[in-house]
Amino acid sequence: MPRYFSANSGFPGRKQGFPLKLTQPNGGETYVVGSDTVISWTGIAPSDTVKLEYSLNNGITWKVITS
């Protein structure tokens, strides 16, 4: 189970745009191994590109969910 979630937006060297807000999951959820879950956010246009990652070691390394 991921132990650390982070929501960031923008590109290195460019001024950050609107803040990205993770709306789901929002904390306290319990999941069944192998089940699907909805991940949702606000603050960016539907046409913007998003790369979702998770960390099992407090952000030392990250694994891609989708990009």
PDB file of C-alpha atoms in Angstrom:
ATOM      1  CA  MET A   1       0.000   0.000   0.000  1.00  0.00           C
ATOM      2  CA  PRO A   2       1.451   3.403  -0.922  1.00  0.00           C
ATOM      3  CA  ARG A   3       2.586   5.263   2.142  1.00  0.00           C
ATOM      4  CA  TYR A   4       3.107   8.652   0.553  1.00  0.00           C
ATOM      5  CA  PHE A   5       0.991  10.663  -1.851  1.00  0.00           C
ATOM      6  CA  SER A   6       2.120  13.866  -3.494  1.00  0.00           C
ATOM      7  CA  ALA A   7       0.309  16.145  -5.918  1.00  0.00           C
ATOM      8  CA  ASN A   8       2.449  18.423  -8.068  1.00  0.00           C
ATOM      9  CA  SER A   9       1.975  20.231 -11.335  1.00  0.00           C
ATOM     10  CA  GLY A  10       4.164  22.054 -13.816  1.00  0.00           C
ATOM     11  CA  PHE A  11       7.488  21.475 -15.507  1.00  0.00           C
ATOM     12  CA  PRO A  12      11.067  22.066 -14.287  1.00  0.00           C
ATOM     13  CA  GLY A  13      12.251  25.533 -15.251  1.00  0.00           C
ATOM     14  CA  ARG A  14       8.744  26.841 -15.944  1.00  0.00           C
ATOM     15  CA  LYS A  15       6.499  28.935 -13.750  1.00  0.00           C
ATOM     16  CA  GLN A  16       3.974  26.711 -11.975  1.00  0.00           C
ATOM     17  CA  GLY A  17       0.407  27.029 -13.188  1.00  0.00           C
ATOM     18  CA  PHE A  18      -2.681  26.342 -11.163  1.00  0.00           C
ATOM     19  CA  PRO A  19      -2.299  24.106  -8.101  1.00  0.00           C
ATOM     20  CA  LEU A  20      -3.305  20.471  -8.481  1.00  0.00           C
ATOM     21  CA  LYS A  21      -5.594  19.185  -5.713  1.00  0.00           C
ATOM     22  CA  LEU A  22      -6.029  15.464  -5.117  1.00  0.00           C
ATOM     23  CA  THR A  23      -9.728  14.903  -4.298  1.00  0.00           C
ATOM     24  CA  GLN A  24      -9.854  11.115  -4.145  1.00  0.00           C
ATOM     25  CA  PRO A  25      -8.416   9.225  -2.318  1.00  0.00           C
ATOM     26  CA  ASN A  26      -8.384  11.802   0.449  1.00  0.00           C
ATOM     27  CA  GLY A  27      -7.100   9.755   3.400  1.00  0.00           C
ATOM     28  CA  GLY A  28      -8.358   6.965   5.619  1.00  0.00           C
ATOM     29  CA  GLU A  29      -9.394   4.640   2.786  1.00  0.00           C
ATOM     30  CA  THR A  30      -8.972   0.878   3.027  1.00  0.00           C
ATOM     31  CA  TYR A  31      -8.289  -1.085  -0.150  1.00  0.00           C
ATOM     32  CA  VAL A  32      -8.470  -4.732  -1.155  1.00  0.00           C
ATOM     33  CA  VAL A  33      -5.315  -6.017  -2.871  1.00  0.00           C
ATOM     34  CA  GLY A  34      -5.852  -6.237  -6.635  1.00  0.00           C
ATOM     35  CA  SER A  35      -8.985  -4.088  -6.675  1.00  0.00           C
ATOM     36  CA  ASP A  36      -9.422  -0.934  -8.742  1.00  0.00           C
ATOM     37  CA  THR A  37      -9.907   2.501  -7.222  1.00  0.00           C
ATOM     38  CA  VAL A  38     -10.782   5.919  -8.575  1.00  0.00           C
ATOM     39  CA  ILE A  39      -8.122   8.639  -8.411  1.00  0.00           C
ATOM     40  CA  SER A  40      -9.414  12.135  -9.110  1.00  0.00           C
ATOM     41  CA  TRP A  41      -8.135  15.689  -8.903  1.00  0.00           C
ATOM     42  CA  THR A  42      -9.075  19.285  -9.668  1.00  0.00           C
ATOM     43  CA  GLY A  43      -7.131  22.349 -10.748  1.00  0.00           C
ATOM     44  CA  ILE A  44      -6.091  21.523 -14.304  1.00  0.00           C
ATOM     45  CA  ALA A  45      -7.810  21.434 -17.669  1.00  0.00           C
ATOM     46  CA  PRO A  46      -9.055  18.039 -18.939  1.00  0.00           C
ATOM     47  CA  SER A  47      -6.699  18.416 -21.918  1.00  0.00           C
ATOM     48  CA  ASP A  48      -3.590  18.774 -19.694  1.00  0.00           C
ATOM     49  CA  THR A  49      -1.167  15.848 -19.405  1.00  0.00           C
ATOM     50  CA  VAL A  50      -0.923  14.071 -16.049  1.00  0.00           C
ATOM     51  CA  LYS A  51       1.575  11.468 -14.834  1.00  0.00           C
ATOM     52  CA  LEU A  52       0.447   9.518 -11.757  1.00  0.00           C
ATOM     53  CA  GLU A  53       3.065   7.883  -9.536  1.00  0.00           C
ATOM     54  CA  TYR A  54       3.165   6.298  -6.083  1.00  0.00           C
ATOM     55  CA  SER A  55       5.868   5.603  -3.520  1.00  0.00           C
ATOM     56  CA  LEU A  56       6.190   2.781  -0.989  1.00  0.00           C
ATOM     57  CA  ASN A  57       9.243   4.299   0.732  1.00  0.00           C
ATOM     58  CA  ASN A  58       8.301   7.885   1.602  1.00  0.00           C
ATOM     59  CA  GLY A  59       9.255   9.322  -1.776  1.00  0.00           C
ATOM     60  CA  ILE A  60      12.734   7.830  -2.216  1.00  0.00           C
ATOM     61  CA  THR A  61      11.611   5.975  -5.341  1.00  0.00           C
ATOM     62  CA  TRP A  62       8.419   6.242  -7.387  1.00  0.00           C
ATOM     63  CA  LYS A  63       6.427   3.822  -9.566  1.00  0.00           C
ATOM     64  CA  VAL A  64       4.229   5.017 -12.422  1.00  0.00           C
ATOM     65  CA  ILE A  65       0.494   4.277 -12.265  1.00  0.00           C
ATOM     66  CA  THR A  66      -0.167   5.909 -15.630  1.00  0.00           C
ATOM     67  CA  SER A  67       1.093   8.786 -17.756  1.00  0.00           C
TER      68      SER A  67
END
